[in-house]
Coordinates of C-alpha atoms in Angstrom, one line a residue:
M1 CA 108.8 192.6 220.8
S2 CA 107.1 189.4 221.9
I3 CA 104.8 189.1 224.9
W4 CA 107.4 186.9 226.6
D5 CA 110.0 189.7 226.2
A6 CA 107.6 192.2 227.6
I7 CA 107.0 190.0 230.7
I8 CA 110.7 189.5 231.3
L9 CA 111.4 193.3 231.0
G10 CA 108.4 194.1 233.2
I11 CA 109.8 191.8 235.9
V12 CA 113.2 193.3 235.7
E13 CA 111.8 196.9 235.8
G14 CA 109.6 196.0 238.8
L15 CA 112.4 194.3 240.7
T16 CA 115.1 197.0 240.1
E17 CA 113.4 200.4 239.8
F18 CA 113.5 201.1 243.5
L19 CA 116.4 198.9 244.5
P20 CA 119.8 200.8 244.3
V21 CA 121.1 198.6 241.5
S22 CA 120.0 200.6 238.4
S23 CA 116.8 199.6 236.6
T24 CA 118.0 201.2 233.4
G25 CA 121.3 199.3 233.6
H26 CA 119.5 196.0 234.2
L27 CA 116.9 196.7 231.5
T28 CA 119.8 197.5 229.1
I29 CA 121.5 194.2 230.0
T30 CA 118.3 192.2 229.7
S31 CA 117.4 193.8 226.4
K32 CA 120.8 192.9 225.1
L33 CA 120.5 189.3 226.2
L34 CA 117.1 189.1 224.5
G35 CA 118.8 190.1 221.3
Q36 CA 117.4 193.6 221.0
Q37 CA 119.2 196.7 219.7
I38 CA 119.6 198.6 223.0
D39 CA 120.2 202.0 221.4
D40 CA 117.0 201.6 219.3
P41 CA 114.7 204.6 220.1
A42 CA 111.7 202.2 220.3
I43 CA 113.5 200.0 222.9
T44 CA 114.5 203.1 224.9
A45 CA 111.0 204.3 224.8
F46 CA 109.6 201.0 225.9
T47 CA 111.9 200.7 229.0
A48 CA 110.8 204.2 230.0
V49 CA 107.1 203.7 229.5
I50 CA 106.9 200.4 231.6
Q51 CA 108.0 202.6 234.5
F52 CA 104.3 203.5 234.7
G53 CA 103.8 200.2 236.5
A54 CA 106.5 201.0 239.0
I55 CA 105.1 204.5 239.5
A56 CA 101.7 203.1 240.3
A57 CA 103.2 200.6 242.7
V58 CA 105.1 203.2 244.7
V59 CA 102.1 205.7 244.7
L60 CA 99.9 202.9 246.0
F61 CA 102.4 201.9 248.7
M62 CA 102.9 205.5 249.8
W63 CA 99.4 206.8 249.1
T64 CA 98.7 207.9 252.7
D65 CA 101.9 210.0 252.9
I66 CA 101.4 211.4 249.4
K67 CA 97.8 212.4 250.2
T68 CA 98.8 214.0 253.5
Y69 CA 101.6 216.0 252.0
A70 CA 99.4 217.1 249.0
I71 CA 96.5 218.3 251.2
A72 CA 98.9 220.1 253.6
W73 CA 100.7 221.8 250.7
F74 CA 97.4 223.1 249.2
K75 CA 96.2 224.2 252.6
G76 CA 99.5 226.2 253.1
L77 CA 99.0 228.0 249.8
R78 CA 95.7 229.4 251.0
H79 CA 96.3 229.6 254.8
P80 CA 99.7 231.0 256.0
E81 CA 99.3 229.3 259.4
Y82 CA 99.8 225.9 257.8
R83 CA 103.1 226.8 256.1
G84 CA 105.3 226.0 259.1
E85 CA 104.0 222.4 259.4
F86 CA 106.2 219.5 258.3
D87 CA 103.6 218.1 255.9
H88 CA 103.3 221.4 254.0
R89 CA 107.1 221.8 253.8
M90 CA 107.5 218.2 252.5
G91 CA 105.3 219.1 249.6
W92 CA 107.7 221.9 248.7
F93 CA 110.7 219.6 249.3
V94 CA 109.5 217.1 246.8
I95 CA 108.6 219.7 244.2
V96 CA 112.0 221.5 244.5
G97 CA 114.0 218.3 244.7
S98 CA 112.3 217.0 241.5
L99 CA 113.1 220.0 239.4
P100 CA 116.8 219.3 238.6
I101 CA 116.3 215.9 237.0
C102 CA 113.3 217.2 235.0
V103 CA 115.4 220.0 233.5
V104 CA 118.6 218.0 233.0
G105 CA 116.7 215.0 231.6
F106 CA 114.9 217.2 229.0
L107 CA 118.0 219.1 227.9
G108 CA 120.1 216.0 227.7
R109 CA 117.5 213.6 226.2
E110 CA 119.4 213.0 223.0
I111 CA 122.6 212.0 224.8
I112 CA 120.8 209.9 227.3
S113 CA 118.9 207.9 224.7
G114 CA 121.9 207.7 222.4
P115 CA 125.6 207.6 223.3
L116 CA 125.0 206.7 226.9
R117 CA 123.1 203.5 225.8
S118 CA 126.3 201.5 225.8
M119 CA 127.2 198.5 227.9
W120 CA 130.6 200.2 228.7
W121 CA 128.7 203.0 230.4
V122 CA 126.5 200.5 232.2
A123 CA 129.4 198.5 233.5
G124 CA 131.5 201.5 234.5
S125 CA 128.6 203.2 236.3
L126 CA 127.6 200.1 238.2
I127 CA 131.1 199.8 239.5
G128 CA 131.9 203.4 240.0
W129 CA 128.8 204.5 241.9
S130 CA 129.1 201.5 244.2
F131 CA 132.1 203.1 246.0
F132 CA 130.0 206.2 246.8
M133 CA 127.3 203.9 248.2
V134 CA 129.8 202.2 250.5
A135 CA 131.3 205.5 251.6
A136 CA 127.8 206.9 252.4
E137 CA 127.0 203.9 254.6
R138 CA 130.3 204.2 256.5
L139 CA 130.6 208.0 256.7
G140 CA 127.0 209.1 257.0
S141 CA 125.7 209.6 260.6
K142 CA 122.3 208.2 259.7
A143 CA 121.0 210.2 262.7
R144 CA 118.0 212.0 261.3
P145 CA 114.5 210.6 260.6
L146 CA 112.3 211.9 257.7
T147 CA 110.6 214.4 260.0
R148 CA 113.9 216.3 260.4
I149 CA 114.6 216.6 256.6
T150 CA 115.5 220.1 255.3
L151 CA 115.1 221.9 252.1
L152 CA 118.9 221.6 251.5
D153 CA 118.6 217.8 251.9
A154 CA 115.9 217.8 249.2
I155 CA 118.0 220.0 246.9
V156 CA 121.1 217.9 247.3
M157 CA 119.2 214.6 246.7
G158 CA 117.5 216.1 243.7
V159 CA 120.7 217.3 242.1
V160 CA 122.5 214.0 242.7
Q161 CA 119.4 212.2 241.2
C162 CA 120.4 213.7 237.9
L163 CA 123.4 211.3 237.8
A164 CA 120.9 208.5 237.5
L165 CA 120.3 209.6 233.9
I166 CA 123.6 207.7 233.2
P167 CA 122.6 204.0 232.8
G168 CA 124.1 202.0 235.6
V169 CA 124.2 204.7 238.4
S170 CA 120.6 204.0 239.7
R171 CA 118.1 206.7 240.5
S172 CA 117.3 205.3 244.0
G173 CA 121.0 204.5 244.5
A174 CA 121.9 208.1 243.8
T175 CA 119.2 209.6 246.0
I176 CA 119.6 207.2 248.9
T177 CA 123.4 207.7 248.9
A178 CA 123.0 211.5 248.9
G179 CA 120.5 211.2 251.8
L180 CA 122.9 209.1 253.8
F181 CA 125.7 211.5 253.2
R182 CA 123.4 214.3 254.4
G183 CA 122.9 212.3 257.7
L184 CA 119.4 210.9 257.1
D185 CA 118.8 207.4 258.4
R186 CA 118.3 204.6 255.8
V187 CA 114.5 204.6 256.0
A188 CA 114.2 208.4 255.7
A189 CA 116.6 208.4 252.7
T190 CA 114.8 205.6 251.0
R191 CA 111.3 207.1 251.5
M192 CA 112.5 210.4 250.2
A193 CA 114.1 208.7 247.2
F194 CA 110.7 207.1 246.5
L195 CA 108.9 210.5 246.6
L196 CA 111.5 212.2 244.4
G197 CA 111.3 209.3 242.0
I198 CA 107.6 209.7 241.2
P199 CA 107.8 213.0 239.3
A200 CA 111.0 212.0 237.5
L201 CA 109.5 208.6 236.4
V202 CA 106.2 210.2 235.4
G203 CA 108.0 212.8 233.2
A204 CA 110.2 210.2 231.5
A205 CA 107.3 207.8 230.9
V206 CA 104.9 210.5 229.5
F207 CA 107.6 211.9 227.3
E208 CA 108.4 208.5 225.7
L209 CA 104.8 207.1 225.6
Q210 CA 104.1 208.3 222.1
H211 CA 107.4 206.9 220.8
A212 CA 106.7 203.5 222.3
L213 CA 103.2 203.3 220.8
D214 CA 104.2 204.6 217.4
G215 CA 107.3 202.4 217.1
S216 CA 107.8 198.7 216.4
I217 CA 106.9 197.6 219.9
G218 CA 103.1 197.5 219.7
V219 CA 100.4 198.4 222.3
V220 CA 99.9 194.9 223.8
P221 CA 103.6 194.4 224.9
V222 CA 103.6 197.9 226.4
I223 CA 100.4 197.1 228.5
V224 CA 101.8 193.7 229.5
G225 CA 105.1 195.3 230.6
V226 CA 103.3 198.0 232.7
V227 CA 101.1 195.5 234.5
V228 CA 103.9 193.1 235.3
S229 CA 106.2 195.9 236.5
F230 CA 103.4 197.2 238.8
I231 CA 102.8 193.8 240.5
V232 CA 106.5 193.1 240.9
G233 CA 107.3 196.7 241.8
Y234 CA 104.9 196.8 244.7
A235 CA 106.5 193.7 246.3
S236 CA 109.9 195.2 245.7
V237 CA 109.1 198.6 247.4
A238 CA 107.6 196.9 250.4
W239 CA 110.6 194.6 250.8
L240 CA 113.1 197.4 250.5
I241 CA 111.5 199.5 253.2
K242 CA 111.7 196.5 255.6
F243 CA 115.2 195.6 254.5
V244 CA 116.8 199.1 255.0
A245 CA 115.3 199.4 258.5
K246 CA 117.7 196.7 259.7
H247 CA 120.4 196.2 257.1
T248 CA 123.1 198.1 255.3
T249 CA 122.8 198.9 251.6
E250 CA 126.4 197.8 251.1
V251 CA 125.2 194.4 249.9
F252 CA 123.7 196.1 246.8
A253 CA 127.1 197.8 246.2
F254 CA 128.9 194.5 246.2
Y255 CA 126.4 193.0 243.8
R256 CA 126.8 196.0 241.5
I257 CA 130.5 195.6 241.4
L258 CA 130.3 191.9 240.7
L259 CA 127.8 192.5 237.9
G260 CA 129.9 195.3 236.4
V261 CA 133.1 193.2 236.4
V262 CA 131.2 190.4 234.6
I263 CA 130.0 192.8 231.9
L264 CA 133.5 194.2 231.4
I265 CA 134.9 190.7 231.0
L266 CA 132.2 189.8 228.4
L267 CA 132.8 193.1 226.5
A268 CA 136.6 192.6 226.6
T269 CA 136.4 189.1 225.3
S270 CA 133.9 190.2 222.6
T271 CA 131.3 187.8 224.0
I272 CA 128.8 190.7 223.8
T273 CA 128.9 194.0 222.0
A274 CA 128.5 197.4 223.6
T275 CA 125.2 198.3 221.7

């Protein structure tokens, strides 16, 4: 992989990791356009590892919240009087909500990095999940802020997050949609999606790190991809929080449908191949 390829993929990762448009889907599409074998284990590993940059970006952006929840969670373990506080409970919500994707991702790792790495899956998932996003916007009450989130909300969002293992669904798209269906407002659903994404992204990146470094990619492109995704990812996270405070996420659904249709046309006309 050239440095230029790594920069392009880092930009795509940073832009799309936290937007509800599927970073894996966009990375798969971009890798395909760059002439790479998208089902190559080295490419799969690289796209997972450059998530370290996006992880660092969202951790930096939400550092105050993360520190507050972590301190309150540890306090609650030692002192029962803290266990009823919201910050302590949020620590448990993030832990419990993160477990499903860790388990499913590990057990299904061979399928995820193999058969699902197809442009047909990407296109179908981009289109299919968009209808759930629109439904969540129109049916969800969007009445509850983050301070009124419950354990059941976290579990539902965590379970639905597992669908993001299918390229094209979108991890943030899945969790935000689940949060909206549960009645959370857009900002609450988005912030919770960010928090649930951190353990999932860390797990995937750590698991694939050795494969990326041992493969044909090289250390320098990996470092470049991580740095670029961090810079672009921070700007993307900050923008999304401001956007959802005043706008519907349906615009992302319409974009996803358009992109999915274009991919299907290119596949049907043999302009591009599925892998």
